[in-house]
PDB file of C-alpha atoms in Angstrom:
ATOM      1  CA  ILE A  27     -42.860 -34.736  28.713  1.00  0.00           C
ATOM      2  CA  GLU A  28     -42.146 -38.224  28.470  1.00  0.00           C
ATOM      3  CA  SER A  29     -43.374 -38.392  25.025  1.00  0.00           C
ATOM      4  CA  LEU A  30     -40.351 -35.980  24.209  1.00  0.00           C
ATOM      5  CA  LEU A  31     -38.181 -37.744  26.262  1.00  0.00           C
ATOM      6  CA  ALA A  32     -39.151 -41.153  24.338  1.00  0.00           C
ATOM      7  CA  ILE A  33     -38.960 -39.390  20.773  1.00  0.00           C
ATOM      8  CA  LEU A  34     -35.555 -37.867  21.637  1.00  0.00           C
ATOM      9  CA  SER A  35     -34.029 -41.395  22.924  1.00  0.00           C
ATOM     10  CA  SER A  36     -35.540 -43.052  20.212  1.00  0.00           C
ATOM     11  CA  ARG A  37     -33.685 -39.992  18.161  1.00  0.00           C
ATOM     12  CA  LYS A  38     -30.418 -41.115  19.312  1.00  0.00           C
ATOM     13  CA  ALA A  39     -30.621 -44.681  19.584  1.00  0.00           C
ATOM     14  CA  VAL A  40     -31.547 -44.532  15.614  1.00  0.00           C
ATOM     15  CA  ILE A  41     -28.659 -42.249  14.573  1.00  0.00           C
ATOM     16  CA  GLU A  42     -26.064 -44.245  16.648  1.00  0.00           C
ATOM     17  CA  LYS A  43     -27.353 -47.037  14.509  1.00  0.00           C
ATOM     18  CA  VAL A  44     -26.498 -45.264  11.027  1.00  0.00           C
ATOM     19  CA  GLU A  45     -23.494 -44.073  11.978  1.00  0.00           C
ATOM     20  CA  ILE A  46     -22.150 -47.824  13.264  1.00  0.00           C
ATOM     21  CA  HIS A  47     -23.801 -48.958  10.099  1.00  0.00           C
ATOM     22  CA  LEU A  48     -21.734 -46.534   7.573  1.00  0.00           C
ATOM     23  CA  ILE A  49     -19.085 -47.006   9.254  1.00  0.00           C
ATOM     24  CA  ASP A  50     -18.979 -50.759   9.064  1.00  0.00           C
ATOM     25  CA  LYS A  51     -19.928 -50.220   5.260  1.00  0.00           C
ATOM     26  CA  ALA A  52     -17.084 -47.767   4.414  1.00  0.00           C
ATOM     27  CA  THR A  53     -14.821 -50.171   5.871  1.00  0.00           C
ATOM     28  CA  ASP A  54     -16.301 -53.166   4.077  1.00  0.00           C
ATOM     29  CA  VAL A  55     -16.491 -51.538   0.940  1.00  0.00           C
ATOM     30  CA  SER A  56     -12.617 -50.812   1.297  1.00  0.00           C
ATOM     31  CA  ARG A  57     -11.442 -53.707   1.672  1.00  0.00           C
ATOM     32  CA  ILE A  58     -13.488 -55.345  -1.147  1.00  0.00           C
ATOM     33  CA  ILE A  59     -11.720 -52.951  -3.431  1.00  0.00           C
ATOM     34  CA  ASP A  60      -8.486 -53.116  -1.977  1.00  0.00           C
ATOM     35  CA  GLY A  61      -8.914 -56.897  -2.543  1.00  0.00           C
ATOM     36  CA  ARG A  62      -9.894 -56.414  -6.534  1.00  0.00           C
ATOM     37  CA  ILE A  63      -6.851 -54.629  -6.746  1.00  0.00           C
ATOM     38  CA  THR A  64      -4.723 -56.696  -5.106  1.00  0.00           C
ATOM     39  CA  SER A  65      -5.544 -59.540  -7.620  1.00  0.00           C
ATOM     40  CA  ILE A  66      -4.965 -57.731 -10.556  1.00  0.00           C
ATOM     41  CA  TRP A  67      -1.393 -56.832  -9.224  1.00  0.00           C
ATOM     42  CA  GLN A  68      -1.184 -60.594  -8.806  1.00  0.00           C
ATOM     43  CA  PHE A  69      -2.127 -61.180 -11.977  1.00  0.00           C
ATOM     44  CA  LEU A  70       0.454 -58.526 -13.475  1.00  0.00           C
ATOM     45  CA  GLU A  71       3.289 -59.867 -10.854  1.00  0.00           C
ATOM     46  CA  GLY A  72       2.677 -63.325 -12.320  1.00  0.00           C
ATOM     47  CA  ILE A  73       3.376 -61.910 -16.141  1.00  0.00           C
ATOM     48  CA  ALA A  74       5.879 -59.638 -15.068  1.00  0.00           C
ATOM     49  CA  ARG A  75       8.055 -63.051 -13.796  1.00  0.00           C
ATOM     50  CA  MET A  76       7.931 -64.459 -17.572  1.00  0.00           C
ATOM     51  CA  PRO A  77      11.545 -65.740 -19.137  1.00  0.00           C
ATOM     52  CA  MET A  78      10.889 -63.506 -21.721  1.00  0.00           C
ATOM     53  CA  PHE A  79      11.924 -60.114 -20.154  1.00  0.00           C
ATOM     54  CA  THR A  80      14.854 -61.531 -19.646  1.00  0.00           C
ATOM     55  CA  ASP A  81      15.869 -63.235 -22.488  1.00  0.00           C
ATOM     56  CA  ALA A  82      17.457 -61.234 -25.093  1.00  0.00           C
ATOM     57  CA  SER A  83      16.483 -63.098 -27.632  1.00  0.00           C
ATOM     58  CA  VAL A  84      12.775 -62.165 -27.401  1.00  0.00           C
ATOM     59  CA  SER A  85      12.363 -59.517 -29.597  1.00  0.00           C
ATOM     60  CA  ASN A  86       9.594 -56.395 -28.433  1.00  0.00           C
ATOM     61  CA  ALA A  87       7.563 -57.261 -31.149  1.00  0.00           C
ATOM     62  CA  GLU A  88       7.224 -60.819 -29.755  1.00  0.00           C
ATOM     63  CA  LYS A  89       6.744 -59.474 -26.250  1.00  0.00           C
ATOM     64  CA  ILE A  90       3.959 -57.641 -27.104  1.00  0.00           C
ATOM     65  CA  ARG A  91       2.273 -60.484 -29.008  1.00  0.00           C
ATOM     66  CA  LEU A  92       2.350 -62.679 -25.832  1.00  0.00           C
ATOM     67  CA  LEU A  93       1.077 -59.886 -23.581  1.00  0.00           C
ATOM     68  CA  GLN A  94      -2.167 -59.527 -25.771  1.00  0.00           C
ATOM     69  CA  ASN A  95      -2.476 -63.152 -25.600  1.00  0.00           C
ATOM     70  CA  GLU A  96      -2.392 -62.609 -21.866  1.00  0.00           C
ATOM     71  CA  ALA A  97      -4.762 -60.108 -21.370  1.00  0.00           C
ATOM     72  CA  ALA A  98      -7.381 -61.927 -22.914  1.00  0.00           C
ATOM     73  CA  PHE A  99      -7.492 -63.720 -19.231  1.00  0.00           C
ATOM     74  CA  ASN A 100      -8.657 -61.165 -17.473  1.00  0.00           C
ATOM     75  CA  ALA A 101     -11.423 -59.175 -18.553  1.00  0.00           C
ATOM     76  CA  SER A 102     -10.675 -55.867 -16.460  1.00  0.00           C
ATOM     77  CA  ILE A 103      -7.458 -55.562 -18.711  1.00  0.00           C
ATOM     78  CA  GLN A 104      -7.532 -53.835 -21.815  1.00  0.00           C
ATOM     79  CA  GLU A 105      -4.139 -53.756 -22.732  1.00  0.00           C
ATOM     80  CA  LEU A 106      -0.903 -54.923 -21.654  1.00  0.00           C
ATOM     81  CA  ASP A 107       2.597 -53.129 -21.979  1.00  0.00           C
ATOM     82  CA  PHE A 108       5.920 -52.737 -21.329  1.00  0.00           C
ATOM     83  CA  SER A 109       8.373 -49.942 -20.610  1.00  0.00           C
ATOM     84  CA  GLU A 110      12.155 -49.772 -20.685  1.00  0.00           C
ATOM     85  CA  LEU A 111      13.683 -48.328 -17.647  1.00  0.00           C
ATOM     86  CA  ASP A 112      13.809 -45.067 -19.799  1.00  0.00           C
ATOM     87  CA  GLY A 113      10.321 -44.673 -19.511  1.00  0.00           C
ATOM     88  CA  THR A 114      10.086 -45.996 -23.363  1.00  0.00           C
ATOM     89  CA  LEU A 115       6.532 -47.635 -23.827  1.00  0.00           C
ATOM     90  CA  HIS A 116       6.227 -50.452 -25.947  1.00  0.00           C
ATOM     91  CA  SER A 117       2.267 -51.493 -26.961  1.00  0.00           C
ATOM     92  CA  ILE A 118       0.194 -52.835 -29.520  1.00  0.00           C
ATOM     93  CA  GLY A 119      -0.383 -49.084 -31.196  1.00  0.00           C
ATOM     94  CA  GLY A 120       3.480 -47.897 -31.425  1.00  0.00           C
ATOM     95  CA  ASN A 121       6.008 -46.730 -28.776  1.00  0.00           C
ATOM     96  CA  ALA A 122       5.635 -43.765 -26.557  1.00  0.00           C
ATOM     97  CA  GLN A 123       7.447 -41.768 -23.527  1.00  0.00           C
ATOM     98  CA  VAL A 124       5.971 -42.532 -20.115  1.00  0.00           C
ATOM     99  CA  GLY A 125       9.080 -41.358 -18.133  1.00  0.00           C
ATOM    100  CA  ASP A 126       7.085 -38.670 -16.517  1.00  0.00           C
ATOM    101  CA  ARG A 127       3.803 -40.950 -15.511  1.00  0.00           C
ATOM    102  CA  GLU A 128       4.061 -41.359 -11.660  1.00  0.00           C
ATOM    103  CA  TRP A 129       2.770 -44.798 -12.071  1.00  0.00           C
ATOM    104  CA  PHE A 130       5.844 -45.653 -13.965  1.00  0.00           C
ATOM    105  CA  GLN A 131       8.199 -43.463 -11.409  1.00  0.00           C
ATOM    106  CA  SER A 132       6.685 -45.553  -8.397  1.00  0.00           C
ATOM    107  CA  ALA A 133       6.951 -48.890 -10.465  1.00  0.00           C
ATOM    108  CA  ARG A 134      10.398 -48.132 -11.279  1.00  0.00           C
ATOM    109  CA  SER A 135      11.404 -47.455  -7.342  1.00  0.00           C
ATOM    110  CA  GLY A 136       9.903 -50.743  -7.080  1.00  0.00           C
ATOM    111  CA  LYS A 137       6.200 -50.267  -5.636  1.00  0.00           C
ATOM    112  CA  PRO A 138       3.122 -51.353  -7.466  1.00  0.00           C
ATOM    113  CA  PHE A 139       0.639 -48.527  -8.562  1.00  0.00           C
ATOM    114  CA  LEU A 140      -2.670 -47.530  -9.535  1.00  0.00           C
ATOM    115  CA  SER A 141      -3.106 -44.470 -11.325  1.00  0.00           C
ATOM    116  CA  GLU A 142      -5.790 -41.817 -11.154  1.00  0.00           C
ATOM    117  CA  GLN A 143      -7.684 -41.039 -14.379  1.00  0.00           C
ATOM    118  CA  LEU A 144      -5.743 -39.974 -17.484  1.00  0.00           C
ATOM    119  CA  PHE A 145      -5.736 -40.118 -21.102  1.00  0.00           C
ATOM    120  CA  SER A 146      -3.888 -42.651 -22.706  1.00  0.00           C
ATOM    121  CA  LYS A 147      -0.775 -41.280 -24.706  1.00  0.00           C
ATOM    122  CA  THR A 148      -1.554 -44.365 -26.891  1.00  0.00           C
ATOM    123  CA  THR A 149      -5.584 -44.284 -27.510  1.00  0.00           C
ATOM    124  CA  GLN A 150      -6.584 -40.896 -25.972  1.00  0.00           C
ATOM    125  CA  LYS A 151      -9.450 -43.207 -23.871  1.00  0.00           C
ATOM    126  CA  LEU A 152      -9.719 -42.219 -20.398  1.00  0.00           C
ATOM    127  CA  ILE A 153      -7.877 -44.912 -18.587  1.00  0.00           C
ATOM    128  CA  GLN A 154      -6.525 -46.000 -15.020  1.00  0.00           C
ATOM    129  CA  VAL A 155      -2.935 -46.996 -15.136  1.00  0.00           C
ATOM    130  CA  ILE A 156      -1.850 -50.687 -13.075  1.00  0.00           C
ATOM    131  CA  ALA A 157       2.069 -51.075 -13.507  1.00  0.00           C
ATOM    132  CA  VAL A 158       4.277 -53.238 -11.212  1.00  0.00           C
ATOM    133  CA  PRO A 159       8.011 -53.480 -11.744  1.00  0.00           C
ATOM    134  CA  ILE A 160       9.156 -56.458 -13.380  1.00  0.00           C
ATOM    135  CA  TYR A 161      13.048 -57.746 -12.103  1.00  0.00           C
ATOM    136  CA  ASP A 162      15.728 -59.853 -13.379  1.00  0.00           C
ATOM    137  CA  ASN A 163      17.074 -63.246 -11.902  1.00  0.00           C
ATOM    138  CA  ASN A 164      19.037 -60.784  -9.174  1.00  0.00           C
ATOM    139  CA  HIS A 165      16.183 -58.835  -8.058  1.00  0.00           C
ATOM    140  CA  GLN A 166      17.136 -55.667  -9.916  1.00  0.00           C
ATOM    141  CA  VAL A 167      14.140 -53.975 -11.508  1.00  0.00           C
ATOM    142  CA  ILE A 168      14.856 -53.898 -15.445  1.00  0.00           C
ATOM    143  CA  GLY A 169      11.869 -52.423 -16.144  1.00  0.00           C
ATOM    144  CA  VAL A 170       7.797 -51.639 -16.099  1.00  0.00           C
ATOM    145  CA  LEU A 171       4.372 -53.742 -16.818  1.00  0.00           C
ATOM    146  CA  SER A 172       1.687 -51.667 -17.087  1.00  0.00           C
ATOM    147  CA  ALA A 173      -2.082 -52.398 -17.800  1.00  0.00           C
ATOM    148  CA  ASP A 174      -5.007 -50.228 -18.938  1.00  0.00           C
ATOM    149  CA  ILE A 175      -8.424 -50.565 -17.666  1.00  0.00           C
ATOM    150  CA  ASP A 176     -11.467 -48.789 -18.328  1.00  0.00           C
ATOM    151  CA  GLY A 177     -11.388 -45.334 -16.600  1.00  0.00           C
ATOM    152  CA  PHE A 178     -15.041 -45.792 -15.253  1.00  0.00           C
ATOM    153  CA  TRP A 179     -13.695 -49.683 -13.773  1.00  0.00           C
ATOM    154  CA  LEU A 180     -13.735 -48.427 -10.320  1.00  0.00           C
ATOM    155  CA  SER A 181     -17.205 -46.885 -10.156  1.00  0.00           C
ATOM    156  CA  GLU A 182     -18.543 -50.093 -11.895  1.00  0.00           C
ATOM    157  CA  GLN A 183     -17.091 -52.036  -8.535  1.00  0.00           C
ATOM    158  CA  ILE A 184     -19.180 -49.479  -6.592  1.00  0.00           C
ATOM    159  CA  LYS A 185     -22.419 -48.869  -8.137  1.00  0.00           C
ATOM    160  CA  ASP A 186     -24.640 -51.333  -6.726  1.00  0.00           C
ATOM    161  CA  ILE A 187     -23.575 -50.602  -2.973  1.00  0.00           C
ATOM    162  CA  VAL A 188     -26.589 -48.611  -1.374  1.00  0.00           C
ATOM    163  CA  VAL A 189     -27.401 -47.337   1.817  1.00  0.00           C
ATOM    164  CA  GLY A 190     -31.235 -47.161   2.360  1.00  0.00           C
ATOM    165  CA  LYS A 191     -33.128 -46.223  -0.632  1.00  0.00           C
ATOM    166  CA  THR A 192     -31.214 -43.653  -1.942  1.00  0.00           C
ATOM    167  CA  GLY A 193     -27.645 -43.811   0.252  1.00  0.00           C
ATOM    168  CA  ASN A 194     -24.469 -44.501  -2.246  1.00  0.00           C
ATOM    169  CA  CYS A 195     -20.700 -44.585  -2.549  1.00  0.00           C
ATOM    170  CA  TYR A 196     -17.718 -42.776  -4.030  1.00  0.00           C
ATOM    171  CA  ILE A 197     -14.254 -42.657  -4.133  1.00  0.00           C
ATOM    172  CA  MET A 198     -11.709 -39.561  -4.345  1.00  0.00           C
ATOM    173  CA  ALA A 199      -8.027 -40.088  -4.548  1.00  0.00           C
ATOM    174  CA  ASP A 200      -5.871 -38.294  -1.563  1.00  0.00           C
ATOM    175  CA  SER A 201      -5.231 -35.736  -4.333  1.00  0.00           C
ATOM    176  CA  GLY A 202      -9.532 -34.997  -3.885  1.00  0.00           C
ATOM    177  CA  VAL A 203     -10.171 -35.911  -6.990  1.00  0.00           C
ATOM    178  CA  ILE A 204     -13.232 -37.856  -7.788  1.00  0.00           C
ATOM    179  CA  VAL A 205     -12.390 -41.367  -8.762  1.00  0.00           C
ATOM    180  CA  ALA A 206     -15.348 -43.052  -8.706  1.00  0.00           C
ATOM    181  CA  ASP A 207     -19.072 -42.005  -8.535  1.00  0.00           C
ATOM    182  CA  LYS A 208     -22.159 -43.053  -9.812  1.00  0.00           C
ATOM    183  CA  ASN A 209     -22.265 -39.165 -11.848  1.00  0.00           C
ATOM    184  CA  ALA A 210     -20.048 -40.012 -14.625  1.00  0.00           C
ATOM    185  CA  ASP A 211     -19.396 -36.531 -15.338  1.00  0.00           C
ATOM    186  CA  LEU A 212     -17.802 -36.250 -12.194  1.00  0.00           C
ATOM    187  CA  VAL A 213     -15.055 -39.012 -12.931  1.00  0.00           C
ATOM    188  CA  LYS A 214     -14.640 -38.250 -16.651  1.00  0.00           C
ATOM    189  CA  GLY A 215     -13.881 -34.170 -15.312  1.00  0.00           C
ATOM    190  CA  GLN A 216     -12.263 -35.427 -12.504  1.00  0.00           C
ATOM    191  CA  ALA A 217     -13.820 -33.341 -10.473  1.00  0.00           C
ATOM    192  CA  ASN A 218     -11.894 -31.598  -7.324  1.00  0.00           C
ATOM    193  CA  ILE A 219     -14.745 -30.296  -4.997  1.00  0.00           C
ATOM    194  CA  ILE A 220     -12.205 -29.327  -2.585  1.00  0.00           C
ATOM    195  CA  GLU A 221     -10.434 -27.236  -5.425  1.00  0.00           C
ATOM    196  CA  GLN A 222     -13.741 -25.849  -6.887  1.00  0.00           C
ATOM    197  CA  ALA A 223     -15.369 -24.574  -3.223  1.00  0.00           C
ATOM    198  CA  LYS A 224     -12.652 -21.832  -3.881  1.00  0.00           C
ATOM    199  CA  THR A 225     -14.690 -20.130  -6.614  1.00  0.00           C
ATOM    200  CA  ASN A 226     -18.227 -21.714  -5.570  1.00  0.00           C
ATOM    201  CA  GLU A 227     -19.499 -21.034  -2.131  1.00  0.00           C
ATOM    202  CA  GLU A 228     -22.415 -23.553  -2.423  1.00  0.00           C
ATOM    203  CA  LEU A 229     -19.847 -26.540  -1.861  1.00  0.00           C
ATOM    204  CA  VAL A 230     -17.700 -25.099   0.859  1.00  0.00           C
ATOM    205  CA  SER A 231     -19.841 -27.475   3.257  1.00  0.00           C
ATOM    206  CA  THR A 232     -18.817 -30.292   0.997  1.00  0.00           C
ATOM    207  CA  SER A 233     -15.242 -29.405   0.875  1.00  0.00           C
ATOM    208  CA  ALA A 234     -14.833 -28.976   4.457  1.00  0.00           C
ATOM    209  CA  PHE A 235     -16.079 -32.574   5.000  1.00  0.00           C
ATOM    210  CA  LEU A 236     -13.912 -33.871   1.691  1.00  0.00           C
ATOM    211  CA  GLN A 237     -10.629 -31.776   3.089  1.00  0.00           C
ATOM    212  CA  HIS A 238     -11.399 -33.498   6.946  1.00  0.00           C
ATOM    213  CA  VAL A 239     -11.684 -36.862   5.209  1.00  0.00           C
ATOM    214  CA  LEU A 240      -7.770 -36.381   3.587  1.00  0.00           C
ATOM    215  CA  ASP A 241      -6.871 -35.104   7.081  1.00  0.00           C
ATOM    216  CA  THR A 242      -8.032 -38.149   9.197  1.00  0.00           C
ATOM    217  CA  ASP A 243      -6.782 -41.428   9.009  1.00  0.00           C
ATOM    218  CA  GLU A 244      -9.768 -42.924  11.064  1.00  0.00           C
ATOM    219  CA  SER A 245     -12.834 -43.813  10.256  1.00  0.00           C
ATOM    220  CA  GLU A 246     -15.811 -40.953  11.299  1.00  0.00           C
ATOM    221  CA  ILE A 247     -18.963 -39.562  10.657  1.00  0.00           C
ATOM    222  CA  GLY A 248     -19.224 -36.103   8.958  1.00  0.00           C
ATOM    223  CA  TYR A 249     -22.447 -33.916   7.546  1.00  0.00           C
ATOM    224  CA  TYR A 250     -22.424 -31.947   4.745  1.00  0.00           C
ATOM    225  CA  THR A 251     -24.765 -30.386   2.256  1.00  0.00           C
ATOM    226  CA  TYR A 252     -24.246 -31.225  -1.486  1.00  0.00           C
ATOM    227  CA  GLU A 253     -26.477 -29.434  -4.413  1.00  0.00           C
ATOM    228  CA  GLY A 254     -29.512 -28.342  -1.447  1.00  0.00           C
ATOM    229  CA  GLU A 255     -29.271 -32.230  -0.145  1.00  0.00           C
ATOM    230  CA  SER A 256     -27.910 -32.870   3.475  1.00  0.00           C
ATOM    231  CA  TYR A 257     -26.043 -35.718   4.029  1.00  0.00           C
ATOM    232  CA  ILE A 258     -24.368 -38.087   6.893  1.00  0.00           C
ATOM    233  CA  ALA A 259     -21.690 -39.792   5.652  1.00  0.00           C
ATOM    234  CA  SER A 260     -18.753 -42.175   6.628  1.00  0.00           C
ATOM    235  CA  PHE A 261     -15.150 -42.657   4.841  1.00  0.00           C
ATOM    236  CA  ALA A 262     -12.269 -45.279   5.129  1.00  0.00           C
ATOM    237  CA  THR A 263      -9.127 -45.323   4.099  1.00  0.00           C
ATOM    238  CA  MET A 264      -7.676 -48.061   1.422  1.00  0.00           C
ATOM    239  CA  LYS A 265      -4.478 -49.701   2.128  1.00  0.00           C
ATOM    240  CA  THR A 266      -3.586 -50.704  -2.158  1.00  0.00           C
ATOM    241  CA  THR A 267      -3.826 -46.456  -2.611  1.00  0.00           C
ATOM    242  CA  ASP A 268      -4.213 -44.350   0.237  1.00  0.00           C
ATOM    243  CA  TRP A 269      -7.719 -43.210  -1.596  1.00  0.00           C
ATOM    244  CA  SER A 270     -10.956 -42.987   0.589  1.00  0.00           C
ATOM    245  CA  VAL A 271     -13.566 -44.799   0.177  1.00  0.00           C
ATOM    246  CA  ILE A 272     -16.882 -42.628   1.668  1.00  0.00           C
ATOM    247  CA  ILE A 273     -20.671 -43.905   2.293  1.00  0.00           C
ATOM    248  CA  ARG A 274     -23.302 -41.763   2.402  1.00  0.00           C
ATOM    249  CA  ALA A 275     -27.174 -41.142   2.694  1.00  0.00           C
TER     250      ALA A 275
END
């Protein structure tokens, strides 16, 4: 009986220690990713204040050339473009209409934005778009500055995060789409486990956990089964995007 009680006491202590570690890890990772996103926003906001955007004598072609020069100063950025208020995007690859894009609508309203993965209208590559508003001297929005980053940029930011020997990290957008994971196919396919579980009973456990993540603001511990493996996991909400960083073991 004494041995059994000792084992149960030790088991409880270990589980509590793991739970605390996972919650702290999720919180720390969310802050790190927030910081990296914010740094790109600040880089773009600095460019958006350049006089060329309010100088009518500077042609669109000249603006694009200057933006490509600026993009070279940030290794995370593949391309820099700007859009007019009517949704016309000007890029090195030509013009496109982006008025229906969420990132454009958000930045046009004055709020910086990081999109989920999408396919570029000009290059057809999988990208994410980071966008900030362009203001005139009266602090009125006159356009949108946007940067294309690689669609796997977020996955690169978390690929080295390991818990124990097999635990890892992934990020889920508030739409339920997996936007960062060590499994590139989930990201490329814009997997939504919650939606997939509606037709796949094997994903019900994972779906229930992820739905709880979306519905909960405070970091907690949860358990689920995915592809035959049982996981203990915690999560934290990113302040920049309201997405969820999930740490599992």
